[in-house]
Coordinates of C-alpha atoms in Angstrom, one line a residue:
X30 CA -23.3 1.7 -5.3
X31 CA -24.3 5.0 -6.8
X32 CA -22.2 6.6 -9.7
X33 CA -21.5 9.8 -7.7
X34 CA -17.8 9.6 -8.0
X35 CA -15.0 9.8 -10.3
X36 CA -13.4 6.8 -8.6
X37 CA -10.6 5.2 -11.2
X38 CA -11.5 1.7 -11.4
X39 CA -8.0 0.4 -12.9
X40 CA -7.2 -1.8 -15.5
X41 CA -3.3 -3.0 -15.9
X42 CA -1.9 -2.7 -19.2
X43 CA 2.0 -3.8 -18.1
X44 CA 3.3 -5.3 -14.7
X45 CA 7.2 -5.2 -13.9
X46 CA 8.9 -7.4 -11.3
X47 CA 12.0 -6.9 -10.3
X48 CA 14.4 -10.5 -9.9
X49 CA 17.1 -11.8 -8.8
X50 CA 16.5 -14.7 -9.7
X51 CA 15.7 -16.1 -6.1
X52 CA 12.8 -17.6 -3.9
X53 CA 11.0 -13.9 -3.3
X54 CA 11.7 -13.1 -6.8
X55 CA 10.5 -16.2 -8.0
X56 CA 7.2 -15.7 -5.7
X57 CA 6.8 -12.3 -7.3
X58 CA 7.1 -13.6 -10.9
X59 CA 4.4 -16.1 -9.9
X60 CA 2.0 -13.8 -8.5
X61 CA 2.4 -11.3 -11.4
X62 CA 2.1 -14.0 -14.0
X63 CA -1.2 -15.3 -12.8
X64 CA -2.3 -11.3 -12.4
X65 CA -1.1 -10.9 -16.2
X66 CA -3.1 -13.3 -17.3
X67 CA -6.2 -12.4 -15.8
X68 CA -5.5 -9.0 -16.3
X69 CA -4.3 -9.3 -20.2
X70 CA -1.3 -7.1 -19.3
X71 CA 2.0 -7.7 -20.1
X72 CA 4.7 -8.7 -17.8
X73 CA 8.0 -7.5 -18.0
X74 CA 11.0 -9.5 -16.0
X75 CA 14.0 -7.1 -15.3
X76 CA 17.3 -8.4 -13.2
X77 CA 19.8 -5.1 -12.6
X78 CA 23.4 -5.4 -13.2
X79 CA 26.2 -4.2 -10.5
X80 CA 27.5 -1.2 -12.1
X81 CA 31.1 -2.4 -14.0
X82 CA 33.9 -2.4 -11.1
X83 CA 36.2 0.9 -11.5
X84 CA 39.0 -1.3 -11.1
X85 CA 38.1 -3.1 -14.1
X86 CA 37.7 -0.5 -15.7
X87 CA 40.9 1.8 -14.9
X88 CA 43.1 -0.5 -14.4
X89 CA 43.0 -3.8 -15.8
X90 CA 41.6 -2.4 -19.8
X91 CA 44.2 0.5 -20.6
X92 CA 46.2 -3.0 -21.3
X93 CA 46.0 -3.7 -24.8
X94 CA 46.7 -7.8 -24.7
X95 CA 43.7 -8.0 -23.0
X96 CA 41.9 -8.0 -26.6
X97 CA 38.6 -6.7 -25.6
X98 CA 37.3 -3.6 -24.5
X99 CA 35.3 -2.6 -21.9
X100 CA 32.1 -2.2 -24.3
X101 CA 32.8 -5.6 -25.8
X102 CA 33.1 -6.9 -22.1
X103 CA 29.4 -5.5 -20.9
X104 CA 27.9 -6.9 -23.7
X105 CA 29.3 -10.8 -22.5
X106 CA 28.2 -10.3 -19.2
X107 CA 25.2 -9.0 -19.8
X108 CA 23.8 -12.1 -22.4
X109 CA 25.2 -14.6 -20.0
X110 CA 23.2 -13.3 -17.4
X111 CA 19.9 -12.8 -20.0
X112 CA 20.7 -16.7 -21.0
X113 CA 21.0 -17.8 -17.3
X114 CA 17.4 -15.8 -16.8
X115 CA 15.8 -17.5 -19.8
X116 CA 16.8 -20.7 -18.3
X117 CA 15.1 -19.5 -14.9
X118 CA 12.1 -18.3 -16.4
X119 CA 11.5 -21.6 -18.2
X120 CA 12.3 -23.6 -14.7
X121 CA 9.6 -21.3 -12.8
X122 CA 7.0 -20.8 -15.9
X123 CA 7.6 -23.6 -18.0
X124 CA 5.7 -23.4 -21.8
X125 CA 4.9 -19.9 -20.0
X126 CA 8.0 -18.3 -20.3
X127 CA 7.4 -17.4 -23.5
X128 CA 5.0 -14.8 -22.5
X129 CA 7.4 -12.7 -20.4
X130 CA 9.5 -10.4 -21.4
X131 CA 13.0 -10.6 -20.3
X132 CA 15.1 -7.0 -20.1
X133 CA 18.8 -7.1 -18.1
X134 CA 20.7 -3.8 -17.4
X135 CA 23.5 -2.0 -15.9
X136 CA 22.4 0.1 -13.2
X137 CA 23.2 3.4 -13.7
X138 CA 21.9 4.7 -10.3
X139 CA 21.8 2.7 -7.0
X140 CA 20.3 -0.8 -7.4
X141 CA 17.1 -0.1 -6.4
X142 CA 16.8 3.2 -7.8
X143 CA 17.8 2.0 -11.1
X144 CA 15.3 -0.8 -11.0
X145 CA 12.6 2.2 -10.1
X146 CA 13.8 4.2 -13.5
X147 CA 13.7 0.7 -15.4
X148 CA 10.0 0.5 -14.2
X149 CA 9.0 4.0 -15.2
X150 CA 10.5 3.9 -18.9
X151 CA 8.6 1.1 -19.4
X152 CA 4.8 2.8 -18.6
X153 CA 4.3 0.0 -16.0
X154 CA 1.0 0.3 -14.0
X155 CA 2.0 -2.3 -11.3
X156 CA 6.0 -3.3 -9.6
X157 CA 6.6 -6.2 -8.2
X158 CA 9.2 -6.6 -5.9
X159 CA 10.6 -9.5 -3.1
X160 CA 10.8 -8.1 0.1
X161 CA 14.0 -10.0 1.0
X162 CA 17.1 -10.8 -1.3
X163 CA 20.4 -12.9 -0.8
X164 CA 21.1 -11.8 2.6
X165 CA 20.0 -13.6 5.9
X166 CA 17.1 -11.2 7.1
X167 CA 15.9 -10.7 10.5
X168 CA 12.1 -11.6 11.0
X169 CA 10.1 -8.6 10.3
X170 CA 12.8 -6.3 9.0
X171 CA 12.6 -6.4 4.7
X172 CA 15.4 -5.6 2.6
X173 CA 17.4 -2.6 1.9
X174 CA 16.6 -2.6 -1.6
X175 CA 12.6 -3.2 -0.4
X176 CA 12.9 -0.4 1.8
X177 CA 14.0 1.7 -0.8
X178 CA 11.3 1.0 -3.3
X179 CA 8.7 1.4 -0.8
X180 CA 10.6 5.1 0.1
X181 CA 10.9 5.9 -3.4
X182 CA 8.9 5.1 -5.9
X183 CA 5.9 6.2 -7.7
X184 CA 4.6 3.2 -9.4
X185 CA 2.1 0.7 -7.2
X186 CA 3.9 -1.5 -5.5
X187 CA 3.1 -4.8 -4.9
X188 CA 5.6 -6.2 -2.6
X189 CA 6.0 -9.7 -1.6
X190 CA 6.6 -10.6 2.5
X191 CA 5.0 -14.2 2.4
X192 CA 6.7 -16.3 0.0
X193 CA 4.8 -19.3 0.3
X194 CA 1.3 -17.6 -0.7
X195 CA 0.2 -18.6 -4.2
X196 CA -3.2 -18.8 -6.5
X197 CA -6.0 -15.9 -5.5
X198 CA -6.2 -13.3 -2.9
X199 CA -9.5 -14.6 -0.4
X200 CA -9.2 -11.5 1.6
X201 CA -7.9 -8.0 1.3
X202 CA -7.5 -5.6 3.8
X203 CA -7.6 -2.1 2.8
X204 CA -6.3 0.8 5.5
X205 CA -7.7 3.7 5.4
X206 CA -5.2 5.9 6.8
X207 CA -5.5 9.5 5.0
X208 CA -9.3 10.4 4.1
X209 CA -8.5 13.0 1.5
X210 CA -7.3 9.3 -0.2
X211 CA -9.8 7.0 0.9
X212 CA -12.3 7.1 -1.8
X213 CA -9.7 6.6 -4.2
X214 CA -7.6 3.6 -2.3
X215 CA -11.0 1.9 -1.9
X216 CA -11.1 1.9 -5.9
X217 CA -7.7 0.5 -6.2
X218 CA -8.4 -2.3 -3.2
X219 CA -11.5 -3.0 -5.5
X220 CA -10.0 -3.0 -8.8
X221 CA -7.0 -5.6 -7.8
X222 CA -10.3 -7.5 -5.6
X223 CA -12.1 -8.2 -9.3
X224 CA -9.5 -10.0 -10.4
X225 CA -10.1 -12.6 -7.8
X226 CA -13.7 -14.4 -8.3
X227 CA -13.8 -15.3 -4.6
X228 CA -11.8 -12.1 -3.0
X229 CA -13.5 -9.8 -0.2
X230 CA -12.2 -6.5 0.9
X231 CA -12.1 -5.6 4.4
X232 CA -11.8 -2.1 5.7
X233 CA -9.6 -0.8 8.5
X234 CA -9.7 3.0 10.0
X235 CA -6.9 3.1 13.2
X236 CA -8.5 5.4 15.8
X237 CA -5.5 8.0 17.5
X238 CA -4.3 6.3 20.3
X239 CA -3.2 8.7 22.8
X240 CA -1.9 7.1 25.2
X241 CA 1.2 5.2 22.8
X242 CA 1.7 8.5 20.8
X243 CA 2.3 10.4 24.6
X244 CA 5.1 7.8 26.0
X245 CA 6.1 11.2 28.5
X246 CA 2.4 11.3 29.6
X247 CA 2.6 14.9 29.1
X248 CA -0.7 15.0 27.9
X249 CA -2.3 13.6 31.3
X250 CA -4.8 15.9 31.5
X251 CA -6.2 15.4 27.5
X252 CA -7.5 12.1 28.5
X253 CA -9.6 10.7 25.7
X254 CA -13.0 9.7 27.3
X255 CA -14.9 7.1 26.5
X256 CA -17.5 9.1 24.6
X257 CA -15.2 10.4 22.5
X258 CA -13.7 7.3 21.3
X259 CA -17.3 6.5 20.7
X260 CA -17.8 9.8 18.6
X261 CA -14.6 9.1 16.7
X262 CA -15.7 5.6 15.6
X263 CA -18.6 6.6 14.1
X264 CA -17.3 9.8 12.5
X265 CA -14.3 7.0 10.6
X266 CA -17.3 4.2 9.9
X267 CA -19.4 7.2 8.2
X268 CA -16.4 8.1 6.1
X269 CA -15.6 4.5 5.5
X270 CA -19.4 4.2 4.8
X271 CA -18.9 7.1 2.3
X272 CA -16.1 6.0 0.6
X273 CA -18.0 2.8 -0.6
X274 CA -21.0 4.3 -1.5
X275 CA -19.4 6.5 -4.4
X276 CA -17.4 3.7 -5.6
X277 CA -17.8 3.4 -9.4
X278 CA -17.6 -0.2 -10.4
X279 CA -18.3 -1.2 -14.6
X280 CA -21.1 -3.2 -15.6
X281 CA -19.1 -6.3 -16.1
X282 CA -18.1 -6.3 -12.1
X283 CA -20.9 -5.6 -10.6
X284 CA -22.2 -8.4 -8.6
X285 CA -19.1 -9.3 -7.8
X286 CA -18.4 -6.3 -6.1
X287 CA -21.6 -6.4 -4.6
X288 CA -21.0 -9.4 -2.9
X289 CA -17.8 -7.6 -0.9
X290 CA -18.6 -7.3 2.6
X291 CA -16.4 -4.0 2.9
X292 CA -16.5 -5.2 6.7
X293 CA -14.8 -2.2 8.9
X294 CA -12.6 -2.1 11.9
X295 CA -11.6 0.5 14.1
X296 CA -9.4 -0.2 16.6
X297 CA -8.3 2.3 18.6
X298 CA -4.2 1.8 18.2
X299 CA -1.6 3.0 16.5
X300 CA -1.8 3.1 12.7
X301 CA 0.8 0.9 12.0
X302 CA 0.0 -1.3 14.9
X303 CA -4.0 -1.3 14.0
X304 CA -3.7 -2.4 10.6
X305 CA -0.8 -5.0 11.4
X306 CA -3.5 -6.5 14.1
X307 CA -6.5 -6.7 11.9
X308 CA -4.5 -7.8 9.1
X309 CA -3.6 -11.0 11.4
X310 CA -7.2 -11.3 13.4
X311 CA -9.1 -11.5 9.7
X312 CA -6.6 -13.8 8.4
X313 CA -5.9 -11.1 5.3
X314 CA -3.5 -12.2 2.6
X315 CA -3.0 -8.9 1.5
X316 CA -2.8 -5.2 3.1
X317 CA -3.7 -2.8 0.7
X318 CA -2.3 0.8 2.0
X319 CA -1.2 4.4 1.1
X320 CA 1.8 6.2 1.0
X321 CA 3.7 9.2 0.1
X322 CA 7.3 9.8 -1.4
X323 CA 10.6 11.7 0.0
X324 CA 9.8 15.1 0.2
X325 CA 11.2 18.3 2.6
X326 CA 8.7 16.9 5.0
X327 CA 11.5 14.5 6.3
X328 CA 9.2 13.4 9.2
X329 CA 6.1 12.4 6.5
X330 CA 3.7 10.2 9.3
X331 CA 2.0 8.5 6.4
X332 CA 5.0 7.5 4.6
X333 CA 6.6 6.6 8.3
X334 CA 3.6 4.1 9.0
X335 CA 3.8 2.6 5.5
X336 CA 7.2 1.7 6.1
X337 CA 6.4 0.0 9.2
X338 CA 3.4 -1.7 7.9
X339 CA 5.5 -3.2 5.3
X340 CA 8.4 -4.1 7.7
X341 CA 6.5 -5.7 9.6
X342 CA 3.2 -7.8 8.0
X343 CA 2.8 -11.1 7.7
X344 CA 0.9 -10.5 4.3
X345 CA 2.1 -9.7 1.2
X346 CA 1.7 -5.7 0.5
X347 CA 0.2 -3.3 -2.5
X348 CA 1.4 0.0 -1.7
X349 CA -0.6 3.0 -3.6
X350 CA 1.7 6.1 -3.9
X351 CA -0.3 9.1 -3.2
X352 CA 0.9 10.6 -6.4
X353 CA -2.0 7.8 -7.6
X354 CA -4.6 8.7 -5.1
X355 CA -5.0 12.7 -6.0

């Protein structure tokens, strides 16, 4: 691996999960945990408050023999709620708990958006978040509030869709689905690798698929030939090729990353479809892939597959905003 590129080999100073105190919440606090302490970062626990009902508030404290006030109010719901998280923390982490920091709030936005704003004041490098929350879910369809973070924000995301995983990522699946960002996703799939002694990453490049993106067959006569599938693979495998020979990797991790098989696939399929196969045919425990935030490009394909990659794996998720990958 030659030192021809400024590839940003990251380091995590502070992780933040998002909980509500429940089984994806508590996987996420789990995973981040044991990433914190490898990593040395610190770990921030933060659990959003319902904003304070309007009925509350207009009509039942303009009476006076209530004997409290809507500030006094806040301030009792909000510690019962911080002592019934330091109770959970000290069920899920034990002598551990100690080493979290516990933060509860009002939201002053929409849930999820609040918890995005909660995650930005506080410089975090790395969200964690449950794909699911109190609500029955159907299979393969995450959470409104998940949906939202992987829409929205601007921090890595790590997002949690199997909640029985635990311990150290074996395999990691990186998706190279914009090259202008693959050089730079590679170093992130790396970076978060390194912290796993035993982890391999695996490469995925999704060849066009013409015949599922034309459903109308309007494009009959544009059939892809066989030799041009052939031409396309090796143009992606080059790239792919590329992208790990300017990786930048310090001293210290090395021959670990040499050891990374940086095996590629190219299936020609669908994005979404592609990496949601090879994710299942490698066994992956992790899909590492890009994405890009609302913009006035309403119809943003890479955000689009992102969203259906994450609705949709069997593997927990690290989604890079592209804001990360410039």
């Amino acid at each position: 691996m030659t030192d021809t590129s400024h590839s940003c080999f990251y380091a995590m100073q502070n992780i933040f999960v998002a909980s509500d105190f429940l089984s994806y919440a508590t996987q996420a606090i789990h995973q981040a945990f044991e990433l914190s302490q490898t990593s040395g970062a610190s770990l921030t626990c933060f659990h959003a408050l319902e904003k304070f009902p309007t009925i509350m508030r207009d009509i039942l404290f303009p009476y006076a023999a209530l004997g409290s006030d809507e500030v006094e109010i806040l301030h009792e719901v909000r510690a019962g709620v911080e002592a019934r998280g330091a109770k959970y923390l000290e069920k899920v982490l034990q002598n551990h708990a100690q080493h979290v920091r516990l933060k509860v709030d009002f939201a002053r936005d929409s849930m999820a958006k609040s918890i995005i704003y909660a995650a930005s004041e506080s410089n975090a490098d790395l969200l964690f978040a449950g794909a699911y929350g109190p609500k029955p879910h159907t299979t393969g369809i995450i959470g409104s509030m998940a949906t939202t973070f992987v829409a929205y924000t601007r921090i890595p995301l790590y997002l949690i869709k199997n909640p029985t995983h635990r311990g150290a990522h074996k395999k990691i699946l990186v998706a190279f689905l914009e090259p202008a960002y693959s050089a730079q996703l590679l170093a992130w799939a790396v970076s978060f690798a390194m912290f796993y002694p035993d982890s391999d990453v695996e490469i995925v490049t999704p060849i066009p698929d013409l015949q599922h993106a034309d459903p109308n067959g309007d494009y009959q006569g544009f059939a892809v030939h066989e030799r041009q599938i052939k031409a396309a693979t090796e143009r992606v495998t080059h790239r792919a090729k590329q992208a790990v020979q300017i990786l930048n990797v310090p001293f210290v991790y090395e021959e670990h990353a040499k050891r990374l098989s940086f095996k590629q696939h190219t299936p020609v399929m669908p994005q979404a479809s592609a990496v949601l196969s090879v994710a299942d045919e490698i066994g992956a425990d992790l899909i590492v892939i890009p994405s890009s935030q609302p913009s006035l490009d309403a119809n943003n394909a890479l955000r689009e597959t992102a969203r259906l990659i994450t609705e949709y794996a069997n593997q927990n998720c690290l989604v890079i905003p592209a804001t990360f990958l410039k």
